[in-house]
């Protein structure tokens, strides 16, 4: 679970930081930086497994476009990130080895530099700083805001040295120093002068560096669902993967696997009964989702049953119906547990049903967070929207500011010694509790109900 992110020098971000709860809605106008924030999350996720250049090439734009560009002058040549995470109690690698995670709160820091190489103005990104630091119990303000039961069940702390640092060797050259857990602090060193990949991406097993490998797997679990209707509608071969792709592909096989994993004699369709009930509450007329098996062709596809019509396949289902099925499936799936970023959940959902849909999504996130099982897989959901209607789908905020939603926009920033920039920022959204004179600073940086109302009018008018 991602609990805090800091970004500096990536796209529209300069000195940006945001604490992230298990469920968060980000609203703002187009070009406010919401998609850039999701890009930063996706970039960090890819860097845990891919070389820097390959990870950058999966982003929108050229490599140089990822670096912040001031309104005057050339782009910056460095970007840095920090991510604070909550890990599970154990991690299993691709070879089936499982290692205990004895410290579940880590802070990951990374700096990437763009350098000119060769001829013709070629530029390449290099890792120049990478560190993993233990978050101590006394300093863990995010976990302190959780309930006592959640703190006891979810977080474990163990004293010790930080697992990864960037330092200098005896010759003054930068090196990445990795500490082996339980080995008297002995270090493994890797050169950091021309690193084209992160240290995390080089780890392949859980046994030597359990904390670092658990962090790698956590970052790799972060997903941006950018659902493509054509991928959602496509039937699956029996030999296709059975996990949901980022574009929504293999939804039918994912549902089949989840049914097989949850079916009982009393509930032969397992979780599909729950998903159908959730979907019926937000899509008018839908009563059930089921799977159609074509044994001869070795294919399966999704079927939707309604009150007034014969069952119809995913090929003719609405985009909104398929998007809702895919997002619910992702949240139900233990294999897909982790951070899920999803844009514009209101698309294809009747406005009067949106509140019910968001409530179901939030309940699925809370289910794992509040379960009494220590081994429960945690799921986190960040929704982004340019429609203020999503706020009406959230429960009323009784506090001074909303804990589950923020507002993003772009502002001009001028700092001594730096070129002026247009940067993304976030602001808290005022809740129902009355603010006092002591809250003057918060009032100045908080989005008021009147500003939200103005934003809502402009959204309705399309301005």
XYZ file of N, CA and C in Angstrom, residues 185-367:
549
model
N 25.056 -7.051 9.267
C 25.213 -5.789 8.569
C 26.176 -5.823 7.396
N 26.610 -6.999 6.952
C 27.522 -7.065 5.807
C 26.862 -6.475 4.568
N 27.632 -5.711 3.793
C 27.081 -4.990 2.652
C 27.505 -5.618 1.325
N 26.618 -5.512 0.363
C 26.952 -5.799 -1.026
C 26.954 -4.453 -1.742
N 27.971 -4.217 -2.561
C 28.103 -2.911 -3.208
C 28.016 -3.046 -4.721
N 27.301 -2.075 -5.327
C 27.161 -2.008 -6.776
C 27.574 -0.614 -7.231
N 28.296 -0.481 -8.350
C 28.708 0.845 -8.818
C 27.513 1.691 -9.213
N 27.604 3.000 -8.929
C 26.486 3.915 -9.189
C 26.889 5.057 -10.109
N 27.982 4.891 -10.843
C 28.417 5.979 -11.722
C 27.608 6.051 -13.015
N 27.185 4.895 -13.536
C 26.429 4.863 -14.796
C 25.347 3.796 -14.714
N 24.520 3.882 -13.708
C 23.497 2.861 -13.481
C 22.308 3.100 -14.400
N 22.016 2.140 -15.246
C 20.892 2.262 -16.184
C 19.642 1.572 -15.658
N 19.692 1.041 -14.440
C 18.541 0.370 -13.829
C 18.614 0.563 -12.326
N 17.500 0.365 -11.661
C 17.475 0.467 -10.204
C 18.019 -0.809 -9.571
N 18.445 -0.694 -8.329
C 18.863 -1.881 -7.573
C 17.693 -2.838 -7.419
N 16.512 -2.302 -7.175
C 15.340 -3.162 -6.990
C 15.115 -4.047 -8.205
N 15.339 -3.520 -9.393
C 15.074 -4.293 -10.606
C 16.016 -5.477 -10.748
N 17.152 -5.457 -10.033
C 18.126 -6.537 -10.146
C 17.819 -7.707 -9.225
N 16.899 -7.555 -8.301
C 16.611 -8.613 -7.318
C 15.700 -9.664 -7.935
N 16.040 -10.924 -7.719
C 15.248 -12.012 -8.308
C 14.710 -12.993 -7.287
N 15.239 -12.981 -6.058
C 14.781 -13.926 -5.044
C 14.460 -13.193 -3.746
N 13.655 -13.842 -2.916
C 13.215 -13.235 -1.664
C 14.145 -13.533 -0.500
N 15.058 -14.481 -0.658
C 15.789 -14.992 0.501
C 16.932 -14.086 0.950
N 17.701 -13.493 0.015
C 18.866 -12.703 0.412
C 18.496 -11.334 0.972
N 17.559 -10.677 0.330
C 17.168 -9.323 0.738
C 15.643 -9.250 0.840
N 15.062 -9.851 1.879
C 13.594 -9.935 1.955
C 12.886 -8.582 1.913
N 13.415 -7.590 2.654
C 12.745 -6.296 2.688
C 12.768 -5.631 1.314
N 13.921 -5.684 0.658
C 14.026 -5.057 -0.660
C 13.181 -5.798 -1.687
N 13.175 -7.126 -1.609
C 12.370 -7.869 -2.575
C 10.879 -7.632 -2.324
N 10.471 -7.542 -1.060
C 9.068 -7.244 -0.750
C 8.681 -5.864 -1.267
N 9.600 -4.899 -1.163
C 9.342 -3.562 -1.700
C 9.214 -3.616 -3.216
N 10.086 -4.355 -3.864
C 10.013 -4.503 -5.321
C 8.656 -5.047 -5.736
N 8.206 -6.104 -5.064
C 6.928 -6.714 -5.409
C 5.762 -5.766 -5.119
N 5.889 -4.975 -4.061
C 4.842 -3.994 -3.756
C 4.728 -2.973 -4.881
N 5.844 -2.422 -5.300
C 5.812 -1.434 -6.383
C 5.272 -2.049 -7.668
N 5.650 -3.278 -7.962
C 5.188 -3.921 -9.184
C 3.701 -4.236 -9.145
N 3.110 -4.262 -7.956
C 1.674 -4.548 -7.855
C 0.812 -3.337 -8.174
N 1.398 -2.145 -8.260
C 0.625 -0.941 -8.543
C 0.159 -0.975 -9.987
N -1.122 -0.685 -10.195
C -1.689 -0.788 -11.537
C -2.508 0.443 -11.886
N -2.366 0.877 -13.118
C -3.247 1.887 -13.699
C -4.175 1.173 -14.662
N -5.453 1.121 -14.325
C -6.431 0.494 -15.217
C -6.923 1.535 -16.209
N -6.525 1.345 -17.451
C -6.975 2.223 -18.532
C -7.781 1.343 -19.479
N -9.048 1.146 -19.150
C -9.856 0.097 -19.768
C -10.247 0.447 -21.192
N -9.986 -0.488 -22.083
C -10.280 -0.352 -23.506
C -11.521 -1.197 -23.824
N -12.605 -0.589 -24.298
C -13.827 -1.366 -24.568
C -13.594 -2.566 -25.484
N -12.722 -2.437 -26.488
C -12.491 -3.564 -27.392
C -11.823 -4.723 -26.662
N -10.921 -4.425 -25.722
C -10.284 -5.486 -24.945
C -11.280 -6.122 -23.980
N -12.167 -5.318 -23.408
C -13.172 -5.849 -22.487
C -14.162 -6.768 -23.198
N -14.426 -6.476 -24.455
C -15.428 -7.246 -25.201
C -14.861 -8.534 -25.808
N -13.566 -8.618 -25.949
C -12.970 -9.756 -26.654
C -13.149 -11.045 -25.859
N -13.564 -12.162 -26.508
C -13.619 -13.450 -25.820
C -12.208 -13.934 -25.510
N -12.080 -14.805 -24.533
C -10.778 -15.340 -24.145
C -10.627 -16.775 -24.602
N -9.449 -17.100 -25.079
C -9.096 -18.496 -25.297
C -8.823 -19.155 -23.951
N -9.049 -20.451 -23.865
C -8.751 -21.164 -22.633
C -7.270 -21.077 -22.277
N -6.430 -20.818 -23.273
C -4.985 -20.765 -23.041
C -4.484 -19.359 -22.745
N -5.358 -18.356 -22.761
C -4.966 -16.985 -22.461
C -4.708 -16.808 -20.964
N -4.001 -15.735 -20.564
C -3.794 -15.464 -19.132
C -5.119 -15.325 -18.394
N -5.060 -15.551 -17.081
C -6.283 -15.461 -16.270
C -6.179 -14.351 -15.221
N -5.434 -13.304 -15.554
C -5.368 -12.105 -14.722
C -5.717 -10.897 -15.588
N -6.410 -9.944 -15.010
C -6.880 -8.778 -15.745
C -5.714 -7.921 -16.205
N -5.670 -7.606 -17.480
C -4.650 -6.712 -18.017
C -5.009 -5.262 -17.723
N -4.024 -4.378 -17.879
C -4.260 -2.964 -17.606
C -5.337 -2.385 -18.507
N -5.480 -2.910 -19.727
C -6.500 -2.407 -20.647
C -7.830 -3.135 -20.517
N -7.930 -4.071 -19.561
C -9.163 -4.815 -19.349
C -9.209 -6.149 -20.060
N -8.146 -6.500 -20.778
C -8.107 -7.776 -21.461
C -8.126 -8.949 -20.496
N -8.645 -10.088 -20.969
C -8.718 -11.340 -20.211
C -9.676 -11.248 -19.019
N -10.706 -10.427 -19.173
C -11.697 -10.306 -18.108
C -12.465 -11.611 -17.928
N -12.817 -12.268 -19.026
C -13.582 -13.514 -18.907
C -12.780 -14.583 -18.168
N -11.498 -14.744 -18.507
C -10.672 -15.744 -17.829
C -10.450 -15.386 -16.364
N -10.351 -14.090 -16.066
C -10.203 -13.656 -14.672
C -11.438 -14.046 -13.860
N -12.625 -13.811 -14.431
C -13.855 -14.185 -13.735
C -13.916 -15.699 -13.541
N -13.505 -16.459 -14.550
C -13.524 -17.921 -14.447
C -12.638 -18.407 -13.302
N -11.424 -17.851 -13.205
C -10.516 -18.244 -12.127
C -11.090 -17.892 -10.759
N -11.660 -16.697 -10.630
C -12.221 -16.290 -9.345
C -13.409 -17.158 -8.948
N -14.218 -17.555 -9.929
C -15.313 -18.481 -9.630
C -14.755 -19.812 -9.122
N -13.746 -20.336 -9.789
C -13.155 -21.606 -9.378
C -12.549 -21.529 -7.982
N -11.990 -20.368 -7.640
C -11.339 -20.216 -6.333
C -12.320 -20.004 -5.198
N -13.523 -19.535 -5.504
C -14.478 -19.186 -4.438
C -15.731 -20.044 -4.432
N -15.896 -20.932 -5.397
C -17.118 -21.741 -5.490
C -17.196 -22.744 -4.341
N -18.413 -22.953 -3.847
C -18.695 -23.978 -2.842
C -19.924 -24.756 -3.293
N -20.242 -25.800 -2.563
C -21.430 -26.584 -2.916
C -22.695 -25.749 -2.794
N -22.724 -24.818 -1.844
C -23.894 -23.952 -1.665
C -23.896 -22.781 -2.648
N -22.718 -22.373 -3.075
C -22.583 -21.235 -3.994
C -21.689 -21.661 -5.149
N -22.240 -22.387 -6.121
C -21.401 -22.919 -7.203
C -20.749 -21.836 -8.065
N -21.275 -20.613 -8.061
C -20.665 -19.534 -8.838
C -19.850 -18.597 -7.955
N -19.713 -18.928 -6.689
C -18.829 -18.194 -5.791
C -19.018 -16.695 -5.827
N -17.900 -15.986 -6.019
C -17.917 -14.528 -5.937
C -18.784 -13.892 -7.021
N -19.075 -14.629 -8.103
C -19.835 -14.037 -9.201
C -21.227 -13.626 -8.749
N -21.755 -14.283 -7.736
C -23.039 -13.869 -7.155
C -22.930 -12.484 -6.529
N -21.820 -12.241 -5.809
C -21.620 -10.940 -5.170
C -21.399 -9.853 -6.215
N -20.577 -10.160 -7.222
C -20.337 -9.175 -8.272
C -21.634 -8.839 -8.999
N -22.456 -9.841 -9.260
C -23.728 -9.595 -9.942
C -24.625 -8.687 -9.117
N -24.658 -8.922 -7.798
C -25.490 -8.079 -6.924
C -24.983 -6.644 -6.918
N -23.658 -6.475 -6.861
C -23.085 -5.132 -6.899
C -23.423 -4.433 -8.208
N -23.274 -5.154 -9.308
C -23.522 -4.560 -10.622
C -24.991 -4.192 -10.787
N -25.891 -5.048 -10.305
C -27.326 -4.776 -10.425
C -27.723 -3.513 -9.679
N -26.953 -3.179 -8.629
C -27.281 -1.990 -7.842
C -26.894 -0.699 -8.554
N -25.993 -0.780 -9.549
C -25.519 0.451 -10.192
C -25.852 0.526 -11.680
N -26.185 -0.590 -12.301
C -26.565 -0.587 -13.719
C -28.028 -0.987 -13.817
N -28.925 -0.067 -14.167
C -30.366 -0.382 -14.207
C -30.654 -1.556 -15.143
N -31.487 -2.473 -14.657
C -31.953 -3.582 -15.474
C -31.098 -4.822 -15.418
N -29.843 -4.703 -15.025
C -28.958 -5.863 -14.956
C -29.310 -6.699 -13.729
N -29.415 -8.010 -13.918
C -29.719 -8.881 -12.783
C -28.620 -9.914 -12.535
N -27.781 -10.184 -13.539
C -26.795 -11.236 -13.326
C -25.697 -11.171 -14.387
N -24.496 -11.597 -13.980
C -23.377 -11.786 -14.901
C -22.994 -13.263 -14.859
N -22.802 -13.834 -16.016
C -22.362 -15.231 -16.047
C -21.374 -15.425 -17.191
N -20.808 -16.632 -17.272
C -19.822 -16.948 -18.295
C -20.375 -17.967 -19.264
N -20.118 -17.759 -20.537
C -20.526 -18.689 -21.580
C -19.286 -19.441 -22.062
N -19.351 -20.778 -22.035
C -18.218 -21.611 -22.426
C -18.485 -22.248 -23.791
N -17.536 -22.072 -24.694
C -17.595 -22.712 -26.012
C -16.488 -23.767 -26.043
N -16.859 -24.996 -25.671
C -15.872 -26.069 -25.562
C -15.237 -26.394 -26.906
N -16.003 -26.320 -27.971
C -15.475 -26.674 -29.291
C -14.373 -25.702 -29.721
N -14.612 -24.423 -29.512
C -13.622 -23.406 -29.892
C -12.632 -23.107 -28.774
N -12.869 -23.674 -27.588
C -12.030 -23.419 -26.421
C -11.974 -21.920 -26.129
N -13.160 -21.325 -26.073
C -13.285 -19.910 -25.785
C -14.360 -19.684 -24.739
N -14.225 -18.588 -24.021
C -15.279 -18.171 -23.097
C -15.480 -16.668 -23.222
N -16.705 -16.253 -22.920
C -17.010 -14.835 -22.945
C -18.017 -14.514 -21.858
N -18.151 -13.226 -21.587
C -19.045 -12.746 -20.536
C -20.443 -12.569 -21.105
N -21.441 -12.990 -20.327
C -22.839 -12.785 -20.677
C -23.491 -11.941 -19.589
N -24.364 -11.030 -20.005
C -25.083 -10.168 -19.076
C -26.567 -10.450 -19.200
N -27.226 -10.730 -18.085
C -28.659 -11.000 -18.067
C -29.387 -9.770 -17.539
N -30.482 -9.389 -18.202
C -31.284 -8.239 -17.784
C -32.730 -8.666 -17.575
N -33.501 -7.790 -16.985
C -34.902 -8.110 -16.699
C -35.745 -8.180 -17.964
N -35.480 -7.307 -18.908
C -36.393 -7.128 -20.036
C -35.909 -7.748 -21.338
N -34.654 -8.217 -21.380
C -34.115 -8.718 -22.635
C -33.487 -10.089 -22.436
N -33.289 -10.789 -23.541
C -32.573 -12.054 -23.485
C -31.119 -11.793 -23.112
N -30.411 -12.789 -22.579
C -28.996 -12.595 -22.262
C -28.206 -12.129 -23.481
N -27.283 -11.213 -23.261
C -26.470 -10.741 -24.369
C -25.003 -10.787 -23.962
N -24.138 -10.902 -24.961
C -22.715 -11.076 -24.697
C -22.045 -9.733 -24.477
N -20.780 -9.817 -24.040
C -19.997 -8.603 -23.832
C -19.813 -7.817 -25.118
N -19.970 -8.466 -26.268
C -19.770 -7.775 -27.542
C -20.749 -6.618 -27.727
N -21.923 -6.717 -27.119
C -22.931 -5.670 -27.293
C -23.253 -4.963 -25.982
N -22.560 -5.302 -24.911
C -22.783 -4.622 -23.634
C -22.249 -3.198 -23.698
N -22.790 -2.320 -22.893
C -22.347 -0.928 -22.884
C -20.949 -0.818 -22.276
N -20.256 0.260 -22.647
C -18.929 0.497 -22.081
C -18.994 0.610 -20.560
N -20.012 1.325 -20.055
C -20.135 1.513 -18.614
C -20.327 0.212 -17.870
N -21.132 -0.699 -18.434
C -21.353 -1.992 -17.795
C -20.056 -2.783 -17.713
N -19.299 -2.811 -18.810
C -18.048 -3.576 -18.828
C -16.995 -2.951 -17.922
N -16.931 -1.623 -17.889
C -15.980 -0.960 -16.991
C -16.290 -1.288 -15.539
N -17.571 -1.292 -15.201
C -17.964 -1.606 -13.830
C -17.612 -3.048 -13.477
N -17.859 -3.988 -14.376
C -17.519 -5.392 -14.132
C -16.016 -5.548 -13.918
N -15.226 -4.902 -14.765
C -13.772 -5.032 -14.675
C -13.230 -4.457 -13.372
N -13.705 -3.288 -12.966
C -13.201 -2.674 -11.740
C -13.609 -3.482 -10.518
N -14.841 -3.972 -10.494
C -15.267 -4.816 -9.385
C -14.434 -6.090 -9.323
N -14.166 -6.694 -10.481
C -13.358 -7.910 -10.518
C -11.954 -7.638 -9.989
N -11.362 -6.500 -10.368
C -10.014 -6.169 -9.904
C -9.975 -6.029 -8.389
N -11.019 -5.467 -7.806
C -11.044 -5.277 -6.365
C -11.365 -6.569 -5.616
N -12.108 -7.470 -6.250
C -12.407 -8.756 -5.619
C -11.220 -9.715 -5.687
N -10.313 -9.505 -6.616
C -9.276 -10.489 -6.923
C -8.099 -10.376 -5.962
N -7.854 -11.395 -5.114
C -6.687 -11.337 -4.218
C -5.368 -11.267 -4.980
N -5.300 -11.878 -6.156
C -4.069 -11.846 -6.945
C -3.768 -10.424 -7.402
N -4.775 -9.618 -7.571
C -4.574 -8.254 -8.032
C -4.491 -7.246 -6.910
N -4.349 -7.720 -5.666
C -4.306 -6.808 -4.528
C -3.129 -5.851 -4.670
N -3.307 -4.654 -4.177
C -2.296 -3.607 -4.294
C -2.976 -2.312 -4.649
N -2.208 -1.366 -5.161
C -2.746 -0.065 -5.536
C -3.355 -0.121 -6.931
N -4.591 0.338 -7.042
C -5.272 0.437 -8.330
C -5.609 1.909 -8.570
N -5.154 2.452 -9.695
C -5.503 3.808 -10.112
C -6.514 3.703 -11.241
N -7.583 4.485 -11.147
C -8.675 4.365 -12.115
C -9.218 5.744 -12.422
N -9.302 6.062 -13.721
C -9.756 7.385 -14.142
C -11.248 7.377 -14.473
N -11.926 8.421 -14.040
C -13.303 8.726 -14.402
C -14.264 7.544 -14.191
N -14.462 7.147 -12.939
C -15.386 6.037 -12.671
C -16.825 6.376 -13.032
N -17.137 7.662 -13.210
C -18.513 8.057 -13.507
C -18.918 7.753 -14.947
N -17.949 7.458 -15.816
C -18.268 7.205 -17.222
C -19.149 5.972 -17.372
N -20.300 6.159 -18.009
C -21.208 5.045 -18.255
C -22.080 4.676 -17.080
N -21.954 5.387 -15.948
C -22.766 5.103 -14.759
C -23.819 6.197 -14.619
N -25.084 5.803 -14.426
C -26.140 6.783 -14.223
C -25.791 7.647 -13.015
N -25.922 8.975 -13.122
C -25.555 9.846 -11.996
C -26.221 9.455 -10.691
N -27.495 9.037 -10.750
C -28.192 8.668 -9.523
C -27.697 7.349 -8.941
N -26.935 6.573 -9.740
C -26.385 5.316 -9.243
C -24.905 5.438 -8.868
N -24.308 6.574 -9.143
C -22.881 6.727 -8.914
C -22.530 6.579 -7.438
N -23.343 7.155 -6.573
C -23.070 7.058 -5.140
C -23.041 5.606 -4.677
N -23.979 4.800 -5.187
C -24.011 3.394 -4.820
C -22.761 2.672 -5.317
N -22.338 2.988 -6.526
C -21.157 2.341 -7.101
C -19.909 2.680 -6.282
N -19.720 3.961 -5.970
C -18.563 4.375 -5.182
C -18.600 3.734 -3.803
N -19.791 3.591 -3.232
C -19.913 2.951 -1.922
C -19.460 1.497 -1.977
N -19.829 0.804 -3.039
C -19.382 -0.583 -3.188
C -17.862 -0.644 -3.328
N -17.299 0.246 -4.132
C -15.856 0.249 -4.311
C -15.146 0.488 -2.986
N -15.652 1.432 -2.230
C -15.025 1.734 -0.938
C -15.164 0.568 0.034
N -16.299 -0.103 0.014
C -16.501 -1.248 0.901
C -15.515 -2.369 0.593
N -15.223 -2.572 -0.689
C -14.276 -3.613 -1.060
C -12.869 -3.279 -0.582
N -12.498 -1.997 -0.603
C -11.200 -1.581 -0.074
C -11.162 -1.766 1.439
N -12.232 -1.364 2.119
C -12.279 -1.466 3.579
C -12.311 -2.908 4.057
N -12.832 -3.792 3.222
C -12.971 -5.201 3.629
C -11.620 -5.794 4.016
